Coordinates of C-alpha atoms in Angstrom, one line a residue:
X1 CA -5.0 92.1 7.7
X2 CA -4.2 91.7 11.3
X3 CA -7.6 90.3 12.4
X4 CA -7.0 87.9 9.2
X5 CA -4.0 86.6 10.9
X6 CA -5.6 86.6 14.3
X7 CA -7.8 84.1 13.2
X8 CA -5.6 82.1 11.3
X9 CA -3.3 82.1 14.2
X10 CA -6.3 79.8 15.4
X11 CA -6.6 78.0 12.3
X12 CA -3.1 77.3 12.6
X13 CA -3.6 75.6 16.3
X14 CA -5.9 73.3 14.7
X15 CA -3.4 72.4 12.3
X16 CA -1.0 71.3 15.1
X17 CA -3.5 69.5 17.0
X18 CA -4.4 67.1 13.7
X19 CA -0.3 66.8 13.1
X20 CA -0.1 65.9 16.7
X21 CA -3.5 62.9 15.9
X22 CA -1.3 62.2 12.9
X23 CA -3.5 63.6 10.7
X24 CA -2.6 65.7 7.4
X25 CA -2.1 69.1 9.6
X26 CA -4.7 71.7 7.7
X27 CA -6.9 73.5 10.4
X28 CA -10.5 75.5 9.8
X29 CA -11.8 78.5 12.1
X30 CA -15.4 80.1 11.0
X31 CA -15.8 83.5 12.5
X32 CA -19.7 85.2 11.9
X33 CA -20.1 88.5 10.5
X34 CA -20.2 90.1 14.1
X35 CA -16.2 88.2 14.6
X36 CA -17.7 85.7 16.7
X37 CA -16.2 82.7 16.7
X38 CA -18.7 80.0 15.2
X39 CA -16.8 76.3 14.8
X40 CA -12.8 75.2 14.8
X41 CA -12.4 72.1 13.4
X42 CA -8.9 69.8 11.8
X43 CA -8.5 67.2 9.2
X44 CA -10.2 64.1 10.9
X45 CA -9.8 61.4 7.7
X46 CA -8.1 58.9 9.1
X47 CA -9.5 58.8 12.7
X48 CA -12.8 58.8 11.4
X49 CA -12.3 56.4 8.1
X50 CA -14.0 59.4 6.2
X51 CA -12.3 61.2 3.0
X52 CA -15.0 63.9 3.7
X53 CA -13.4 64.9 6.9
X54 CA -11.8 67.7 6.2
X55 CA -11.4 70.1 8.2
X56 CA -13.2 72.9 5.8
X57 CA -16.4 70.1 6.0
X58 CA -16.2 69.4 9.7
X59 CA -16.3 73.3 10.7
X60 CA -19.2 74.0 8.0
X61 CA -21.2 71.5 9.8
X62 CA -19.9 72.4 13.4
X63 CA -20.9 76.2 12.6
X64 CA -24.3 74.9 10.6
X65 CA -25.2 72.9 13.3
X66 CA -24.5 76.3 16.3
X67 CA -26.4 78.4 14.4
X68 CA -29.3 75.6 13.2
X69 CA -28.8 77.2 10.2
X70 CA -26.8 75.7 6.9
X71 CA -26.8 79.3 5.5
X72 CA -23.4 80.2 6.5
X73 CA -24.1 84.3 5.3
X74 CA -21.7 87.1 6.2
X75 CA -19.2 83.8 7.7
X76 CA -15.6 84.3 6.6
X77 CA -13.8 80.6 6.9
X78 CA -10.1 80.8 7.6
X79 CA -8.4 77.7 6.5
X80 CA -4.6 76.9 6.3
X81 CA -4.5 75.2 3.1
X82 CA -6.3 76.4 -0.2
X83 CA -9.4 74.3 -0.6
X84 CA -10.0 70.9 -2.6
X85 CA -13.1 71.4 -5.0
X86 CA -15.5 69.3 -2.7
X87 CA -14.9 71.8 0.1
X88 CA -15.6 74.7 -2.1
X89 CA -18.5 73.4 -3.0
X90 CA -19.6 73.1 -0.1
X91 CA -18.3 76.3 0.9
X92 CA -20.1 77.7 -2.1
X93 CA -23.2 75.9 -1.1
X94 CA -22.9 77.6 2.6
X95 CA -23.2 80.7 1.3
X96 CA -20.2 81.8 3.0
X97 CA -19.0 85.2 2.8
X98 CA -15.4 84.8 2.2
X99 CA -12.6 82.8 2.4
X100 CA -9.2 83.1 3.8
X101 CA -6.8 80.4 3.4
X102 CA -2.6 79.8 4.1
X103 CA -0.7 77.8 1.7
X104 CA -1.4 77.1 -1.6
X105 CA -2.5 73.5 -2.9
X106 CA -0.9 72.8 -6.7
X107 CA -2.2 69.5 -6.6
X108 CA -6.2 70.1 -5.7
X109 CA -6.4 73.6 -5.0
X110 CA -9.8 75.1 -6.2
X111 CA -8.9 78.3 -5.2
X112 CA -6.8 78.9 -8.4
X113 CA -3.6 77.5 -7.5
X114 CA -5.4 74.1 -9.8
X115 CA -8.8 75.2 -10.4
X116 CA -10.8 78.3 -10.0
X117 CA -13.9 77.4 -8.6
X118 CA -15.1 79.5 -6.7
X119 CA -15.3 81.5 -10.0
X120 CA -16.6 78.8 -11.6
X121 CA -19.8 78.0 -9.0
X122 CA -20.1 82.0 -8.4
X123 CA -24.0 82.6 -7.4
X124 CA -25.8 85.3 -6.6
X125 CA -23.1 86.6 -3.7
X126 CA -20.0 85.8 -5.2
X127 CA -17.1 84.5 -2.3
X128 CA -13.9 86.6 -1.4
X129 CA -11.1 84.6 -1.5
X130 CA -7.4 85.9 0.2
X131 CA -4.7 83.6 -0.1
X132 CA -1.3 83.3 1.3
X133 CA -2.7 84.2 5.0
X134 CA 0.4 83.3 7.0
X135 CA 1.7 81.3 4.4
X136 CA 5.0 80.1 5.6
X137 CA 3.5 78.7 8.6
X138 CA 0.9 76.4 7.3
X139 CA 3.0 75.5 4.6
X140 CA 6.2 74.8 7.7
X141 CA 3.6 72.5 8.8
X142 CA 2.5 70.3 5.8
X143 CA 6.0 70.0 5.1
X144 CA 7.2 68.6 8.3
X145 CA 3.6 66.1 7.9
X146 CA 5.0 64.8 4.2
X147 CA 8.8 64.5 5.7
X148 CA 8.0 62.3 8.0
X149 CA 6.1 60.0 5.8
X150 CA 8.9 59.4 3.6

């Protein structure tokens, strides 16, 4: 659990660098099976124009693009907010190992907070999903975002 919150400590920095760019704060770290750290990415939508910016998408390619490889196998993705169902797809798709995320999405979580997915899209190498990594945190964060907007 402690290396979990290591690297969503990092996750968490890339939530506070898209809250500072204005952006929805959720932050994505992809650590390899040896711990390495393969991509960090935030929530770019708005900067870039793109509602598949997210910051789940931007490190799968990020980490795809290090390796040269789209198969993502043995990765563990930390993310601060549960996935929507196009990122677990793509997740999915990836082949990543697991996933670990922070607060929990009622409206489009596909994690089972809404949906269950990754369940649902289970291949051959099924994906680990933890949830409620550092919790209050990422959550702290999305709720100052939405405050401010109102």
């Amino acid at each position: 659990m402690a290396l979990h919150r290591t690297f969503m400590r990092s996750a968490l920095a890339q939530a506070q660098a898209a809250l500072q760019e204005g952006e929805v704060p959720v932050g994505a770290v992809i650590v390899g099976p040896g711990g390495e750290v393969l991509s960090e990415a935030h929530n770019l939508r708005e900067s870039q124009h793109d509602p598949t910016a997210h910051a789940e998408m931007l490190a799968l390619r990020a980490a795809g693009g290090r390796l040269g490889n789209w198969r993502l196998q043995g990765a563990t993705l930390y993310v601060t907010l549960e996935p929507c169902p196009m990122c677990a797809a793509a997740i999915v798709a990836a082949r990543v190992e697991r996933v670990v995320f922070g607060a929990q999405d009622p409206r489009l979580g596909a994690a089972g907070s809404r949906l269950h997915l990754f369940a649902e899209l289970e291949q051959e190498a099924p994906v680990d999903v933890i949830g409620g990594v550092m919790e209050e945190e990422a959550s702290a964060l999305l709720r100052s975002f939405f405050a401010d907007r109102r």
